[in-house]
XYZ file of N, CA and C in Angstrom:
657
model
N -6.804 49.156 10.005
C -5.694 49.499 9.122
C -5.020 50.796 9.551
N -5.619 51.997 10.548
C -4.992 53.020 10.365
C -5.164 52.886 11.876
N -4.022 53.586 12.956
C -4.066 53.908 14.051
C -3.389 55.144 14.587
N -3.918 55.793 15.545
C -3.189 56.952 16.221
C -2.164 56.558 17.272
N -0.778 56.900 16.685
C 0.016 57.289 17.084
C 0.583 58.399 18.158
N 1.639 58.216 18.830
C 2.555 59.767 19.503
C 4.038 59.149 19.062
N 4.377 60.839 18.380
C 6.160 60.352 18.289
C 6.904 62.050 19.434
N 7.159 61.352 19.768
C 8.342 61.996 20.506
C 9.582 62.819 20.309
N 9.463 64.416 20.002
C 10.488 64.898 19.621
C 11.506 65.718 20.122
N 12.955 65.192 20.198
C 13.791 65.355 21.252
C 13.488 66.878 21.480
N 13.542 67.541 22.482
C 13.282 68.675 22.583
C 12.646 69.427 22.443
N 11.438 69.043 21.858
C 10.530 69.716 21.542
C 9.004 69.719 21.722
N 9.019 68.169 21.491
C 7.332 67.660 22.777
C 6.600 66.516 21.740
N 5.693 66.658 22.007
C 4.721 65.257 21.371
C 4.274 65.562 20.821
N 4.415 65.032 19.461
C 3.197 65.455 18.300
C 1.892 64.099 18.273
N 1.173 64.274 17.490
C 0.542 63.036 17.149
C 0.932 62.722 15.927
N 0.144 61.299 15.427
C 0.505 60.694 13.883
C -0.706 59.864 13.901
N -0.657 59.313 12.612
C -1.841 58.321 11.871
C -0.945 57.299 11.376
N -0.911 56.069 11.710
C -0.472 55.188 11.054
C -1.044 53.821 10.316
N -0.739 53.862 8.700
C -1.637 52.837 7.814
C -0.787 52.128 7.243
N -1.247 51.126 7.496
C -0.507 50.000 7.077
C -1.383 48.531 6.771
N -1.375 48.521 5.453
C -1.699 47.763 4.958
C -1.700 46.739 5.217
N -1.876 44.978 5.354
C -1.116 43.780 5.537
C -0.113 43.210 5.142
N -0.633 44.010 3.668
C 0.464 42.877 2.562
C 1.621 44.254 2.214
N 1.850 45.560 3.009
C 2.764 46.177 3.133
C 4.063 45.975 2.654
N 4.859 46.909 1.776
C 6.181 46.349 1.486
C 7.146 47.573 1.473
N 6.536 48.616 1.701
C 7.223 50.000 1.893
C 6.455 50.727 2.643
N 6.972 52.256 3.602
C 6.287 52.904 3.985
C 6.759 54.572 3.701
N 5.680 55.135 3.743
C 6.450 56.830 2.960
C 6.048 57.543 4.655
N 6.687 57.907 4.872
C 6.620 58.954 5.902
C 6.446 60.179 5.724
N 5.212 60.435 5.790
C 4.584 61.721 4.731
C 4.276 62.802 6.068
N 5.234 64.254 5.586
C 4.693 65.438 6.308
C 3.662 66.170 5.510
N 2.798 67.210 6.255
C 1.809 67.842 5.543
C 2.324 69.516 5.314
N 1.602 69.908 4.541
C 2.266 71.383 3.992
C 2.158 72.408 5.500
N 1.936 73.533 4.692
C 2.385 74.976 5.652
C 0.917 74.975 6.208
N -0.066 74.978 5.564
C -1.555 75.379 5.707
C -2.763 74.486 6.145
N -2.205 73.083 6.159
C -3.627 72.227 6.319
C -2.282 70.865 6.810
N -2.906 70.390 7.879
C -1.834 69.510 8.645
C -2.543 67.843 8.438
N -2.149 67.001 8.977
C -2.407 65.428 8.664
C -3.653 65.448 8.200
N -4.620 66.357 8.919
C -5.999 65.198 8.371
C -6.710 66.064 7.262
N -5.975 66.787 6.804
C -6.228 67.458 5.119
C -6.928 66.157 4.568
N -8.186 66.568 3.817
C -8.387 65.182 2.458
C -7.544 64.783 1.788
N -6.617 65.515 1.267
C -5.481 65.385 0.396
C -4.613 64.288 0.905
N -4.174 64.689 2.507
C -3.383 63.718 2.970
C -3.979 62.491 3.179
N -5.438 62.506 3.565
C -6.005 61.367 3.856
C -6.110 60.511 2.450
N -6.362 60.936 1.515
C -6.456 60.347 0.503
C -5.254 60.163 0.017
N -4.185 60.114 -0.003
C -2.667 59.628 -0.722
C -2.462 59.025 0.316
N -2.840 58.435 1.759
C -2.335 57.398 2.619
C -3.135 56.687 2.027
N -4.661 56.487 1.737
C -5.712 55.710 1.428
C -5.526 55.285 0.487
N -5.100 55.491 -0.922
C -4.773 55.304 -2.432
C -3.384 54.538 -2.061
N -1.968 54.505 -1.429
C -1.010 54.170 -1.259
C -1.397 52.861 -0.817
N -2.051 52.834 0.415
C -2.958 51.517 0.653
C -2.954 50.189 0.260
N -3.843 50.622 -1.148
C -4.009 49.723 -2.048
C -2.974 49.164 -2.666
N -1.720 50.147 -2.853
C -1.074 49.849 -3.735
C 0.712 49.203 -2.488
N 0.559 48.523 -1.464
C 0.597 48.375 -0.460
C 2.181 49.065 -0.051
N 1.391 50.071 0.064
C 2.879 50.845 0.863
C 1.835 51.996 2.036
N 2.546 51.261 3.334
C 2.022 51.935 4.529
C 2.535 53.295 4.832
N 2.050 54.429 5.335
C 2.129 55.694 5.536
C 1.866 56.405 7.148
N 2.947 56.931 7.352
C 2.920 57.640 8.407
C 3.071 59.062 8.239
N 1.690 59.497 8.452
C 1.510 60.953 8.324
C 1.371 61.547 9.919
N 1.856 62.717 10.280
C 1.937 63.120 11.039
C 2.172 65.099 11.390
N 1.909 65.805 12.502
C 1.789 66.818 13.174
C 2.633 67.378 12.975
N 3.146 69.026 12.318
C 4.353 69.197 12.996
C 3.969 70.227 14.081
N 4.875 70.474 15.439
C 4.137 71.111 16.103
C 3.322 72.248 16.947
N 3.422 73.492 15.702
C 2.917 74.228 15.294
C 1.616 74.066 15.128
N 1.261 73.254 13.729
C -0.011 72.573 13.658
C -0.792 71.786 15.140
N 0.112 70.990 15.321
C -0.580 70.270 16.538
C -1.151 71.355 17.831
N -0.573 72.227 17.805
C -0.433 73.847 18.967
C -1.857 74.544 18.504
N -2.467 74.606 17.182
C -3.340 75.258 16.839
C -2.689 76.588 16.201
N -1.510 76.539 16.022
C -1.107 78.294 15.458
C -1.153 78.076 13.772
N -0.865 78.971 13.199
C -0.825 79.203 11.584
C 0.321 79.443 10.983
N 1.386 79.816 12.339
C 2.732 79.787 11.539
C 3.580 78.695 11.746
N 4.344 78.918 10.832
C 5.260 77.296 10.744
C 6.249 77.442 11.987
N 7.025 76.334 12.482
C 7.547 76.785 13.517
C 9.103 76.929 12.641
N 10.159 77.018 13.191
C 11.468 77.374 12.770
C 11.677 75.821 12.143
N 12.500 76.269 11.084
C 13.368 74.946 10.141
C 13.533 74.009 10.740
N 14.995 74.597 12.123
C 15.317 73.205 13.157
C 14.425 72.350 13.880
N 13.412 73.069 14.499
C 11.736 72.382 14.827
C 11.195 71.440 13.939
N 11.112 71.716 13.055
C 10.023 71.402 11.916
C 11.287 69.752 11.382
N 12.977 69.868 11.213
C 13.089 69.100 10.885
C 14.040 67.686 11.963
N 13.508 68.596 13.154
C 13.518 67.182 14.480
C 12.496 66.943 14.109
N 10.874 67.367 13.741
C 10.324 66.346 13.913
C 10.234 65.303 12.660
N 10.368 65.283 11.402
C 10.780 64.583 10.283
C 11.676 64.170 10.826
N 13.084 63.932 11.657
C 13.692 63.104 12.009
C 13.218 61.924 12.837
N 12.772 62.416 13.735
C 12.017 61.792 14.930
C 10.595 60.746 14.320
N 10.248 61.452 13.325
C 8.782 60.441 12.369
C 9.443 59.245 11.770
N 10.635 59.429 11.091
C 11.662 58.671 10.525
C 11.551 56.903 11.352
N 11.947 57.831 12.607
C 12.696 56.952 13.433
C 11.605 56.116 13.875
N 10.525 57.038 13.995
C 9.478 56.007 14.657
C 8.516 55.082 13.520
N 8.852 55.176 12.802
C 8.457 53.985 11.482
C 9.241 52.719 11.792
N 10.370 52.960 11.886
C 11.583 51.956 12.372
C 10.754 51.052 13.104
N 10.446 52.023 14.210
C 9.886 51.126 15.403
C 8.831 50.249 15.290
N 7.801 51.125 14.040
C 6.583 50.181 13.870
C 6.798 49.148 13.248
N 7.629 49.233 12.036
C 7.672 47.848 11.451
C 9.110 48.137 10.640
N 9.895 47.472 11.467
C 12.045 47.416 11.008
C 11.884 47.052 9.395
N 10.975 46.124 8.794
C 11.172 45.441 7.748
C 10.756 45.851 6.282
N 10.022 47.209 6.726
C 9.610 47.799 5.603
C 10.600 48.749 5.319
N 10.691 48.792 3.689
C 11.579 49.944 2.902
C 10.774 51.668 3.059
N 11.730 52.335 3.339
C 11.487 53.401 4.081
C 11.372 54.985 3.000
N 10.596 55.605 2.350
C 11.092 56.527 1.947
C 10.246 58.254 2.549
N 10.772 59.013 2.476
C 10.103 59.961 3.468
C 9.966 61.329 2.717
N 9.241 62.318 3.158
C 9.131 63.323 1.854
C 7.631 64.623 2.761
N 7.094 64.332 1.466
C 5.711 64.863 1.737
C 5.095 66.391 0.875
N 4.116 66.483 1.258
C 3.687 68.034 0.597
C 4.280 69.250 0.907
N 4.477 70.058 0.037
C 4.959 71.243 0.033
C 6.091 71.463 1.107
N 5.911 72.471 1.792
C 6.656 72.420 2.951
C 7.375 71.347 3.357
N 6.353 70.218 3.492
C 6.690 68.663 4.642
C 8.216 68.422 3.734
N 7.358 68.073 2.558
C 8.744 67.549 1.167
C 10.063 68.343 1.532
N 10.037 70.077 1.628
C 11.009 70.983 1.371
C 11.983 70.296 3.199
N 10.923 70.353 3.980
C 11.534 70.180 5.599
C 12.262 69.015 5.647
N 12.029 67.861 4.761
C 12.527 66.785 5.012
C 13.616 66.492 3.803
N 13.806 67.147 2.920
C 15.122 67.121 2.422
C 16.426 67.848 3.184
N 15.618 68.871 3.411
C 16.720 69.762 4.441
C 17.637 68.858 5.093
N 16.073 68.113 6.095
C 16.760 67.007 6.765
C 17.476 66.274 6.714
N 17.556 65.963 5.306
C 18.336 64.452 4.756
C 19.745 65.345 4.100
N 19.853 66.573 3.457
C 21.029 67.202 3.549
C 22.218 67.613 4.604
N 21.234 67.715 5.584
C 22.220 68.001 6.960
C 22.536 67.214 7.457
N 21.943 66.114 7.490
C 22.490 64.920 8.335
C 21.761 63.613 7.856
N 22.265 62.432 7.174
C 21.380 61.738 6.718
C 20.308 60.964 7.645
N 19.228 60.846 7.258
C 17.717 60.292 7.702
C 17.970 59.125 8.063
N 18.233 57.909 8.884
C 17.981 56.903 9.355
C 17.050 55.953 8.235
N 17.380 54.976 7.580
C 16.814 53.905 7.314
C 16.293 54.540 5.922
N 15.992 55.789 5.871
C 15.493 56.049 4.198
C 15.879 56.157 3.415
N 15.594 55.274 2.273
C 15.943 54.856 0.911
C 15.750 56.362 -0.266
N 14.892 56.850 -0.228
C 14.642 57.856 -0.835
C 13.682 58.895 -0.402
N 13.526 60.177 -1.327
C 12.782 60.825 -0.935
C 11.705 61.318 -1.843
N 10.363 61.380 -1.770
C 9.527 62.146 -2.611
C 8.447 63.285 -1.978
N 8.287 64.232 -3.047
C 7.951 65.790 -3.204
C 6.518 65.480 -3.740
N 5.561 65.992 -3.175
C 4.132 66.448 -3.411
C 4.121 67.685 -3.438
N 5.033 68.097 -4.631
C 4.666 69.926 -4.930
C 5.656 70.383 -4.044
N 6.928 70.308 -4.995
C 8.146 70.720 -4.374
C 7.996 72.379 -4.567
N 8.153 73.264 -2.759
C 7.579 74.434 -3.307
C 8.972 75.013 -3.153
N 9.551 75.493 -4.401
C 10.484 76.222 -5.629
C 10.795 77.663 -4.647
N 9.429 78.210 -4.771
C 9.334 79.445 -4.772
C 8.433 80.305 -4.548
N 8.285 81.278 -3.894
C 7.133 81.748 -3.445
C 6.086 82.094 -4.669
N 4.680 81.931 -4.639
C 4.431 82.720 -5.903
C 4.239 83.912 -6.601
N 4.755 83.726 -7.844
C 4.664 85.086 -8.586
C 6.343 85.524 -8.327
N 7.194 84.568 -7.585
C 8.188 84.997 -7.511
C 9.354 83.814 -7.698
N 9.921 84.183 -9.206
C 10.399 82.729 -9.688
C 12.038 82.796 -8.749
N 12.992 81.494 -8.705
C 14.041 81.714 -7.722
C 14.265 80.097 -7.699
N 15.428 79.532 -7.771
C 15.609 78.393 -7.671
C 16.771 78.198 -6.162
N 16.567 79.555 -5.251
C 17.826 79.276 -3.934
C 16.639 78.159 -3.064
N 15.877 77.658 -3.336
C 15.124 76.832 -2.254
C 15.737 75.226 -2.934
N 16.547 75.050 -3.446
C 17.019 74.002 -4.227
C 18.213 73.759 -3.861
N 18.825 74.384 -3.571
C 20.205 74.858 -3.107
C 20.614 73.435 -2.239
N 20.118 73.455 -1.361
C 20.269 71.926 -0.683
C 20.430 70.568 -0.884
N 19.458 70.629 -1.804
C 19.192 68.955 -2.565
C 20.380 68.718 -3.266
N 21.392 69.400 -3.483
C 23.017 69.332 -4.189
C 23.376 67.980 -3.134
N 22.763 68.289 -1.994
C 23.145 67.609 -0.470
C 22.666 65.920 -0.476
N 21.824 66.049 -1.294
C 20.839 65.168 -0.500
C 21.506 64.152 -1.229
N 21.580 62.877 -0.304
C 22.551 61.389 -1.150
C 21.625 60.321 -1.380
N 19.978 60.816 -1.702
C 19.599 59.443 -1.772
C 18.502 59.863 -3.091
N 17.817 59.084 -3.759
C 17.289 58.651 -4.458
C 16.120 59.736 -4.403
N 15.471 60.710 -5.417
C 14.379 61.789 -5.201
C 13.182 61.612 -6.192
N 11.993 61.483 -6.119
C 11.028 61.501 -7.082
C 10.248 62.936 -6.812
N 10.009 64.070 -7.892
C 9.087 64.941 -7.564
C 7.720 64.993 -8.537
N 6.991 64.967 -7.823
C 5.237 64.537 -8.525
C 4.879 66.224 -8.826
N 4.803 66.910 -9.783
C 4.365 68.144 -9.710
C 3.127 68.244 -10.625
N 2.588 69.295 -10.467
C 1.962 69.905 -11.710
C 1.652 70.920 -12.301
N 1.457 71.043 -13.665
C 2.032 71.899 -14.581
C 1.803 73.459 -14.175
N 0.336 74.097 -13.241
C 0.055 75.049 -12.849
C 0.076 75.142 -11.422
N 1.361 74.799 -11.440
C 1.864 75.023 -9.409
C 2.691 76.488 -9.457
N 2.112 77.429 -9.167
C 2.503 78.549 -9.015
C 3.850 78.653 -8.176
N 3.909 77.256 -7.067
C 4.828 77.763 -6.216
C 6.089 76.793 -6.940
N 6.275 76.270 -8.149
C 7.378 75.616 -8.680
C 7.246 75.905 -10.068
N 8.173 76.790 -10.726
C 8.003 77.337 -12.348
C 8.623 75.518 -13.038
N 8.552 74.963 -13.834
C 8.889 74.347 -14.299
C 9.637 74.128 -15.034
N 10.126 75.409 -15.883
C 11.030 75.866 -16.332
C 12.809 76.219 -15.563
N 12.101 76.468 -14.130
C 13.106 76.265 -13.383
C 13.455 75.191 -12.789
N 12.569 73.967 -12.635
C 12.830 72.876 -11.477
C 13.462 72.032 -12.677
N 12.942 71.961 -13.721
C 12.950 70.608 -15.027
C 14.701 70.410 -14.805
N 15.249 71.659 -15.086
C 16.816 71.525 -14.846
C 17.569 70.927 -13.858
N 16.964 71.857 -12.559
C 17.564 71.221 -11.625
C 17.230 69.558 -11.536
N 16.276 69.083 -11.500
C 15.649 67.698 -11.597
C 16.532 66.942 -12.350
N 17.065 67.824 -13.354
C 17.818 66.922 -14.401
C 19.403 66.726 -14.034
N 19.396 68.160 -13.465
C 21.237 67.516 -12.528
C 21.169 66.721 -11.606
N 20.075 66.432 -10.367
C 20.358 66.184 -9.651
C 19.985 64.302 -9.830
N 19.743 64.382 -11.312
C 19.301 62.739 -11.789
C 18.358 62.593 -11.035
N 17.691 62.955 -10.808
C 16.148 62.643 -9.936
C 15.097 62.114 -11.205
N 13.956 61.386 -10.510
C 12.729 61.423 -11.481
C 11.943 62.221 -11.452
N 10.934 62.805 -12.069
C 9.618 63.712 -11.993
C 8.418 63.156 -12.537
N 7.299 63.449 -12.047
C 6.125 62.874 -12.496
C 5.872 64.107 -12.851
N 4.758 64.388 -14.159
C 4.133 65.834 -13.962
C 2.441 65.643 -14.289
N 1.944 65.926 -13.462
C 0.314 65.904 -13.623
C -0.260 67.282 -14.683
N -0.400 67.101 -15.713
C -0.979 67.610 -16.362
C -2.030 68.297 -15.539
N -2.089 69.930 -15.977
C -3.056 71.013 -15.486
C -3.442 71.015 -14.013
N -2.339 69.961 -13.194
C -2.432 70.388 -11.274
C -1.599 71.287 -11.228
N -2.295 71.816 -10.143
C -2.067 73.208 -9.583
C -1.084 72.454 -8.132
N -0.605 73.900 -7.472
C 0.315 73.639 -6.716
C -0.549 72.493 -5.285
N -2.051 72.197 -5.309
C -2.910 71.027 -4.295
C -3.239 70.149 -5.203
N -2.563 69.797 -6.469
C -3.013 69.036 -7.602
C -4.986 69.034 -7.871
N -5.263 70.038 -7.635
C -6.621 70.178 -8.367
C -6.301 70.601 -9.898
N -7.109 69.630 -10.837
C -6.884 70.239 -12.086
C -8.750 70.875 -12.394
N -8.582 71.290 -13.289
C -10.276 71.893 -14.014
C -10.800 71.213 -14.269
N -11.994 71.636 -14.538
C -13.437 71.083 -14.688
C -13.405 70.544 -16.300
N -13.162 71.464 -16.849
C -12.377 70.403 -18.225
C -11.870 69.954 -18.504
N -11.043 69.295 -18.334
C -9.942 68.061 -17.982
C -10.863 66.961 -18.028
N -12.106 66.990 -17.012
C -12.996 65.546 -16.967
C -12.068 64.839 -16.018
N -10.978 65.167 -15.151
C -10.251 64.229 -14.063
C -11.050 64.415 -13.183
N -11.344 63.891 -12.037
C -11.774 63.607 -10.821
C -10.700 64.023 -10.295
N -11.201 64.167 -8.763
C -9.498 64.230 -7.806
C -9.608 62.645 -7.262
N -10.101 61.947 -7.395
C -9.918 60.370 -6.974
C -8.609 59.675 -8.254
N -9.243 60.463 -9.537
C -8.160 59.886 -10.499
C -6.885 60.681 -10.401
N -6.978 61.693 -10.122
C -5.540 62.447 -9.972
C -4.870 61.756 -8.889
N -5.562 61.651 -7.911
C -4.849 60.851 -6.494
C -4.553 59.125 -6.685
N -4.866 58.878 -7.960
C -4.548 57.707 -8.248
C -3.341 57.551 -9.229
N -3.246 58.328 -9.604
C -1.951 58.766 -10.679
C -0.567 59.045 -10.087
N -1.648 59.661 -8.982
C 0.465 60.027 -7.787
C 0.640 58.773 -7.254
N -0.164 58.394 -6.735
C -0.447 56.779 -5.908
C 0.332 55.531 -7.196
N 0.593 55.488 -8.418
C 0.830 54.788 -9.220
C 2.167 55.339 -9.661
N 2.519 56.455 -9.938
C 4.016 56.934 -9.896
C 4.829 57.161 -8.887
N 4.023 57.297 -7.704
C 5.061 56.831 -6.145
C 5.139 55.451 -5.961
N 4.113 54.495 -6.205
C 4.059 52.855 -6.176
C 5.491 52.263 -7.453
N 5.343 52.896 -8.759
C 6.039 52.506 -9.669
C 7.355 53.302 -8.639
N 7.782 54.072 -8.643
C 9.588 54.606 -8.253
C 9.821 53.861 -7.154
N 8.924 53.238 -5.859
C 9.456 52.506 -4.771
C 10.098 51.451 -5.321
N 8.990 51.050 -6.516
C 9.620 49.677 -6.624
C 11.030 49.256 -7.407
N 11.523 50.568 -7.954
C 12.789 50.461 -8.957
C 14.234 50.835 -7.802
N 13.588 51.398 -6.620
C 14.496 51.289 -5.297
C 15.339 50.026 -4.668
């Protein structure tokens, strides 16, 4: 079900990827990974794995910084050839699946950019795993500024103690820009909630997995 990939980015070099795909497949999310922990995060592994089931195939992938071994992100234009270039190479794997592209933190923020500046090839929409707002402790809605741009269809999955998205600030914007929002009760900006809650992170990762499964399908 899952295989290693290379996508090719104009100018910039070879990253790797993971690609899962289900059989009975009917969409695929082209998922980047945040600033700090790259494809094979649990996190990521587990929202390709949970998506799975719910049969929408996932291409997670390097950006290549991460792939280099460094800790800093590389520049915007870097970061969103290669979300272009991941785009494209879904195409290639399978033309027939509905396409939407996004990802955690960063990945999410890099690939709207993308889809503001120049639209994304073949994707239907976009969704946010912890759309990050704002640095924390430092509220600011200019990281939003873009998505005015963006012409396609947006779901953002947040939760309520994500330091790096006040809610108070995004709820609005969310609401001009007619987008949907999921909000996970007591996740934090890696959707871990507390020990009192009684959630698991298998059930939290099943909850995003069921509100990204439900918005593909109203696409």
């Amino acid at each position: 079900m899952q295989r290693p990939i290379t996508i090719e980015v104009p100018e910039v070099g070879r990253v790797t990827a993971r690609w899962m795909r289900p059989d009975d497949a009917t969409a695929a999310y082209v998922l980047a990974h945040g600033a700090g922990a790259g494809m094979h995060h649990a996190f990521m592994e587990g929202v390709a794995e949970t998506l799975a089931d719910r049969r929408i195939a996932t291409l997670r992938y390097q950006f290549p910084y991460m792939e280099a071994g460094r800790r800093s992100p590389d520049p915007p234009a870097r970061l969103q050839a290669t979300v272009r270039a991941a785009v494209t190479r879904v195409a290639e794997l399978d033309p027939h699946l509905l396409v939407v592209a996004g990802g955690k933190s960063l990945g999410g923020r890099m690939t709207s950019m993308a889809q503001a500046e120049e639209a994304l090839p073949y994707v239907r929409g976009l969704v946010f795993l912890g759309f990050p707002l704002h640095a924390p402790k430092r509220p600011s809605d200019k990281r939003a500024e873009h998505l005015r741009r963006v012409n396609v269809p947006m779901l953002f999955v947040q939760g309520t103690r994500d330091n790096l998205a006040d809610l108070r600030l995004l709820s609005p914007i969310i609401k001009q820009l007619g987008a949907r929002v999921h909000i996970v009760e007591d996740g934090d900006h890696s959707f871990k909630v507390p020990k009192r809650t009684g959630r698991s992170a298998e059930e939290v990762l099943a909850e995003l997995a069921d509100a990204i499964g439900s918005w593909v399908c109203d696409l």
